[in-house]
PDB file of C-alpha atoms in Angstrom:
ATOM      1  CA  MET A 132     -22.662  -1.841  -0.619  1.00 92.00           C
ATOM      2  CA  ILE A 133     -20.983  -2.699  -3.908  1.00 93.00           C
ATOM      3  CA  THR A 134     -22.114  -6.092  -5.146  1.00 93.00           C
ATOM      4  CA  SER A 135     -21.194  -6.021  -8.835  1.00 94.00           C
ATOM      5  CA  THR A 136     -17.848  -6.420 -10.565  1.00 92.00           C
ATOM      6  CA  ALA A 137     -19.261  -4.081 -13.238  1.00 94.00           C
ATOM      7  CA  ASN A 138     -19.076  -1.167 -10.766  1.00 95.00           C
ATOM      8  CA  SER A 139     -16.620   1.466 -12.065  1.00 96.00           C
ATOM      9  CA  LYS A 140     -14.739   1.647  -8.758  1.00 96.00           C
ATOM     10  CA  ILE A 141     -14.292  -2.125  -8.677  1.00 96.00           C
ATOM     11  CA  LYS A 142     -13.169  -2.135 -12.307  1.00 96.00           C
ATOM     12  CA  ASN A 143     -10.545   0.476 -11.450  1.00 96.00           C
ATOM     13  CA  LEU A 144      -9.430  -1.422  -8.329  1.00 96.00           C
ATOM     14  CA  SER A 145      -9.060  -4.622 -10.364  1.00 95.00           C
ATOM     15  CA  LYS A 146      -7.008  -2.752 -12.954  1.00 95.00           C
ATOM     16  CA  LEU A 147      -4.760  -1.307 -10.235  1.00 94.00           C
ATOM     17  CA  ILE A 148      -4.216  -4.723  -8.686  1.00 91.00           C
ATOM     18  CA  LYS A 149      -3.439  -6.383 -12.016  1.00 91.00           C
ATOM     19  CA  THR A 150      -1.289  -3.831 -13.855  1.00 89.00           C
ATOM     20  CA  ALA A 151       1.810  -1.961 -12.790  1.00 84.00           C
ATOM     21  CA  LYS A 152       1.256   0.476 -15.652  1.00 90.00           C
ATOM     22  CA  GLU A 153      -2.061   1.590 -14.160  1.00 93.00           C
ATOM     23  CA  ARG A 154      -0.600   1.927 -10.648  1.00 92.00           C
ATOM     24  CA  LYS A 155       2.191   4.046 -12.072  1.00 89.00           C
ATOM     25  CA  LYS A 156      -0.256   6.147 -14.106  1.00 94.00           C
ATOM     26  CA  GLN A 157      -2.409   6.845 -11.027  1.00 95.00           C
ATOM     27  CA  ASP A 158       0.702   7.178  -8.802  1.00 93.00           C
ATOM     28  CA  VAL A 159      -0.615   4.724  -6.212  1.00 94.00           C
ATOM     29  CA  PHE A 160      -0.006   1.273  -4.787  1.00 91.00           C
ATOM     30  CA  VAL A 161      -2.416  -1.230  -3.264  1.00 93.00           C
ATOM     31  CA  VAL A 162      -2.199  -2.848   0.172  1.00 91.00           C
ATOM     32  CA  GLU A 163      -4.258  -5.678   1.535  1.00 92.00           C
ATOM     33  CA  GLY A 164      -4.959  -6.861   5.053  1.00 91.00           C
ATOM     34  CA  ILE A 165      -5.582  -5.368   8.469  1.00 92.00           C
ATOM     35  CA  ARG A 166      -1.934  -4.858   9.394  1.00 89.00           C
ATOM     36  CA  MET A 167      -1.155  -2.771   6.339  1.00 88.00           C
ATOM     37  CA  PHE A 168      -4.481  -0.913   6.595  1.00 92.00           C
ATOM     38  CA  THR A 169      -3.810   0.157  10.179  1.00 91.00           C
ATOM     39  CA  GLU A 170      -0.270   1.342   9.353  1.00 88.00           C
ATOM     40  CA  ILE A 171      -1.197   3.626   6.451  1.00 89.00           C
ATOM     41  CA  PRO A 172      -1.106   7.327   7.337  1.00 88.00           C
ATOM     42  CA  LYS A 173      -4.713   8.454   6.836  1.00 90.00           C
ATOM     43  CA  ASP A 174      -3.664  11.386   4.629  1.00 90.00           C
ATOM     44  CA  LEU A 175      -2.215   8.932   2.093  1.00 92.00           C
ATOM     45  CA  LEU A 176      -5.380   6.842   1.711  1.00 94.00           C
ATOM     46  CA  VAL A 177      -7.012   7.282  -1.671  1.00 95.00           C
ATOM     47  CA  GLU A 178      -9.769   4.739  -1.137  1.00 95.00           C
ATOM     48  CA  THR A 179     -10.514   1.722   1.038  1.00 97.00           C
ATOM     49  CA  TYR A 180     -12.744  -1.257   0.366  1.00 97.00           C
ATOM     50  CA  ALA A 181     -13.957  -3.537   3.147  1.00 97.00           C
ATOM     51  CA  THR A 182     -16.391  -6.379   3.575  1.00 97.00           C
ATOM     52  CA  ALA A 183     -19.304  -5.852   5.949  1.00 95.00           C
ATOM     53  CA  SER A 184     -17.953  -8.483   8.338  1.00 95.00           C
ATOM     54  CA  PHE A 185     -14.534  -6.803   8.451  1.00 97.00           C
ATOM     55  CA  TYR A 186     -16.173  -3.419   9.039  1.00 96.00           C
ATOM     56  CA  GLU A 187     -18.349  -4.761  11.859  1.00 96.00           C
ATOM     57  CA  LYS A 188     -15.289  -6.158  13.678  1.00 96.00           C
ATOM     58  CA  HIS A 189     -13.134  -3.070  13.131  1.00 96.00           C
ATOM     59  CA  ALA A 190     -15.541  -0.119  12.772  1.00 95.00           C
ATOM     60  CA  ASP A 191     -13.350   2.087  14.985  1.00 94.00           C
ATOM     61  CA  LEU A 192     -10.548   1.912  12.375  1.00 94.00           C
ATOM     62  CA  PHE A 193     -12.761   3.671   9.825  1.00 94.00           C
ATOM     63  CA  ASN A 194     -13.253   6.908  11.783  1.00 92.00           C
ATOM     64  CA  GLY A 195     -12.476   9.895   9.599  1.00 90.00           C
ATOM     65  CA  ILE A 196     -11.770   7.987   6.391  1.00 92.00           C
ATOM     66  CA  ALA A 197     -13.784   7.377   3.237  1.00 90.00           C
ATOM     67  CA  TYR A 198     -14.533   3.746   2.511  1.00 95.00           C
ATOM     68  CA  GLU A 199     -16.766   1.508   0.430  1.00 96.00           C
ATOM     69  CA  LEU A 200     -18.364  -1.683   1.667  1.00 97.00           C
ATOM     70  CA  VAL A 201     -18.155  -4.574  -0.775  1.00 97.00           C
ATOM     71  CA  SER A 202     -19.694  -8.016  -0.768  1.00 96.00           C
ATOM     72  CA  ASP A 203     -17.555 -11.019   0.097  1.00 94.00           C
ATOM     73  CA  HIS A 204     -17.852 -12.083  -3.544  1.00 94.00           C
ATOM     74  CA  ILE A 205     -16.341  -8.783  -4.736  1.00 95.00           C
ATOM     75  CA  MET A 206     -13.500  -8.982  -2.214  1.00 95.00           C
ATOM     76  CA  GLU A 207     -12.668 -12.512  -3.351  1.00 93.00           C
ATOM     77  CA  SER A 208     -12.760 -11.516  -7.017  1.00 93.00           C
ATOM     78  CA  VAL A 209     -10.389  -8.544  -6.678  1.00 93.00           C
ATOM     79  CA  SER A 210      -8.115  -9.803  -3.908  1.00 89.00           C
ATOM     80  CA  ASP A 211      -4.636 -10.965  -4.777  1.00 79.00           C
ATOM     81  CA  THR A 212      -4.557 -13.361  -1.816  1.00 81.00           C
ATOM     82  CA  LYS A 213      -6.037 -16.830  -1.486  1.00 82.00           C
ATOM     83  CA  THR A 214      -8.002 -16.000   1.674  1.00 85.00           C
ATOM     84  CA  PRO A 215      -8.710 -12.256   1.788  1.00 88.00           C
ATOM     85  CA  GLN A 216      -8.736 -10.562   5.188  1.00 92.00           C
ATOM     86  CA  GLY A 217     -11.563  -8.259   4.139  1.00 95.00           C
ATOM     87  CA  VAL A 218      -9.847  -4.926   3.505  1.00 96.00           C
ATOM     88  CA  ILE A 219      -7.966  -3.436   0.546  1.00 96.00           C
ATOM     89  CA  SER A 220      -6.670   0.130   0.309  1.00 96.00           C
ATOM     90  CA  VAL A 221      -5.336   2.246  -2.514  1.00 96.00           C
ATOM     91  CA  VAL A 222      -2.515   4.471  -1.251  1.00 95.00           C
ATOM     92  CA  LYS A 223      -0.735   7.521  -2.691  1.00 94.00           C
ATOM     93  CA  ARG A 224       2.912   6.947  -3.497  1.00 89.00           C
ATOM     94  CA  LEU A 225       5.421   9.242  -1.876  1.00 82.00           C
ATOM     95  CA  HIS A 226       8.462  10.413  -3.769  1.00 79.00           C
ATOM     96  CA  TYR A 227      11.724  11.399  -2.106  1.00 75.00           C
ATOM     97  CA  ASN A 228      14.987  12.780  -3.390  1.00 74.00           C
ATOM     98  CA  VAL A 229      18.405  11.493  -2.315  1.00 74.00           C
ATOM     99  CA  ASP A 230      18.886  14.297   0.240  1.00 73.00           C
ATOM    100  CA  GLU A 231      15.626  13.350   1.943  1.00 72.00           C
ATOM    101  CA  VAL A 232      16.500   9.651   2.035  1.00 69.00           C
ATOM    102  CA  CYS A 233      19.983  10.382   3.367  1.00 71.00           C
ATOM    103  CA  GLY A 234      18.663  12.505   6.222  1.00 66.00           C
ATOM    104  CA  LYS A 235      19.854  15.864   4.996  1.00 67.00           C
ATOM    105  CA  THR A 236      16.515  17.540   5.666  1.00 67.00           C
ATOM    106  CA  ASP A 237      14.681  19.070   8.598  1.00 70.00           C
ATOM    107  CA  TYR A 238      12.053  16.339   8.253  1.00 65.00           C
ATOM    108  CA  MET A 239      14.550  13.614   9.151  1.00 66.00           C
ATOM    109  CA  LYS A 240      15.825  15.724  12.051  1.00 70.00           C
ATOM    110  CA  LYS A 241      12.236  16.064  13.331  1.00 71.00           C
ATOM    111  CA  LEU A 242      12.008  12.279  13.308  1.00 69.00           C
ATOM    112  CA  GLY A 243      15.136  12.155  15.449  1.00 72.00           C
ATOM    113  CA  ILE A 244      17.251  10.562  12.748  1.00 71.00           C
ATOM    114  CA  ASP A 245      20.775  11.950  13.020  1.00 72.00           C
ATOM    115  CA  LYS A 246      22.592   9.170  11.194  1.00 76.00           C
ATOM    116  CA  PRO A 247      20.455   7.446   8.592  1.00 79.00           C
ATOM    117  CA  LEU A 248      20.879   3.794   7.728  1.00 84.00           C
ATOM    118  CA  ILE A 249      20.434   3.464   3.970  1.00 84.00           C
ATOM    119  CA  MET A 250      19.892   0.262   2.029  1.00 86.00           C
ATOM    120  CA  ALA A 251      20.521   0.135  -1.726  1.00 85.00           C
ATOM    121  CA  LEU A 252      18.729  -2.373  -3.937  1.00 85.00           C
ATOM    122  CA  GLU A 253      19.682  -3.037  -7.531  1.00 84.00           C
ATOM    123  CA  ASN A 254      17.807  -4.957 -10.221  1.00 81.00           C
ATOM    124  CA  LEU A 255      15.286  -6.440  -7.793  1.00 78.00           C
ATOM    125  CA  GLN A 256      12.515  -8.034  -9.850  1.00 73.00           C
ATOM    126  CA  ASP A 257      10.301 -10.041  -7.498  1.00 73.00           C
ATOM    127  CA  PRO A 258       7.710  -7.971  -5.568  1.00 68.00           C
ATOM    128  CA  GLY A 259       7.446 -10.674  -2.900  1.00 71.00           C
ATOM    129  CA  ASN A 260      11.175 -10.442  -2.259  1.00 79.00           C
ATOM    130  CA  LEU A 261      10.920  -6.653  -2.125  1.00 79.00           C
ATOM    131  CA  GLY A 262       8.193  -6.856   0.521  1.00 77.00           C
ATOM    132  CA  THR A 263      10.240  -9.270   2.625  1.00 84.00           C
ATOM    133  CA  ILE A 264      13.355  -7.125   2.294  1.00 87.00           C
ATOM    134  CA  LEU A 265      11.503  -3.926   3.241  1.00 83.00           C
ATOM    135  CA  ARG A 266       9.876  -5.484   6.310  1.00 85.00           C
ATOM    136  CA  THR A 267      13.222  -6.903   7.433  1.00 91.00           C
ATOM    137  CA  ALA A 268      14.951  -3.595   6.774  1.00 88.00           C
ATOM    138  CA  GLU A 269      12.399  -1.728   8.870  1.00 85.00           C
ATOM    139  CA  GLY A 270      12.965  -4.156  11.734  1.00 89.00           C
ATOM    140  CA  ALA A 271      16.724  -3.600  11.425  1.00 90.00           C
ATOM    141  CA  GLY A 272      16.334   0.171  11.665  1.00 84.00           C
ATOM    142  CA  VAL A 273      16.825   1.089   8.001  1.00 85.00           C
ATOM    143  CA  THR A 274      15.627   4.669   7.515  1.00 79.00           C
ATOM    144  CA  GLY A 275      15.786   4.851   3.726  1.00 78.00           C
ATOM    145  CA  VAL A 276      15.934   2.694   0.633  1.00 80.00           C
ATOM    146  CA  LEU A 277      17.482   3.577  -2.709  1.00 79.00           C
ATOM    147  CA  MET A 278      16.333   1.464  -5.650  1.00 78.00           C
ATOM    148  CA  SER A 279      17.662   1.252  -9.185  1.00 75.00           C
ATOM    149  CA  ALA A 280      15.418   2.505 -11.978  1.00 71.00           C
ATOM    150  CA  ASP A 281      14.776  -1.037 -13.210  1.00 67.00           C
ATOM    151  CA  LYS A 282      13.259  -2.019  -9.859  1.00 58.00           C
ATOM    152  CA  THR A 283      10.208  -4.172  -9.373  1.00 59.00           C
ATOM    153  CA  ASP A 284       6.893  -2.404  -9.049  1.00 58.00           C
ATOM    154  CA  LEU A 285       5.665  -1.949  -5.479  1.00 49.00           C
ATOM    155  CA  GLU A 286       2.585  -3.927  -6.465  1.00 45.00           C
ATOM    156  CA  ILE A 287       0.437  -5.345  -3.692  1.00 39.00           C
ATOM    157  CA  PHE A 288       1.684  -5.729  -0.142  1.00 41.00           C
ATOM    158  CA  PRO A 289      -0.421  -8.228   1.790  1.00 39.00           C
ATOM    159  CA  ALA A 290       0.086  -8.322   5.519  1.00 38.00           C
ATOM    160  CA  GLY A 291       2.859 -10.806   6.188  1.00 36.00           C
TER     161      GLY A 291
END
């Protein structure tokens, strides 16, 4: 169990949580909370950190994935939320081209998407707004999102 903020993995996690530049450099984003953790495709997980109490309640969710247990103190010190749920994951970013987003690939056809519903976002700066928009878009059936180059960083997505 990691109990020190001086641990190199915790230092890196803190840097990822605090700086968009580092997330971009490592080509990852960070998610926090059980909902986001359970929705991440396992092949995209880079690393996961969980408190012992979270692990004890949800041990079955950790089958087949690498994880580190951290003390409650560590979780509180790195978490971006006021009351951490006990799990934080670093996730690989996926990159798509316009043809993929617009459904002009076999992958989209395999998903059963014949007519994609695309949402375009321009000059969005607030990561909280982006998270809300993306969750709403998913509920409305949006299959792809195009964002301008000056978009907000994906940052941290706590379960909402």
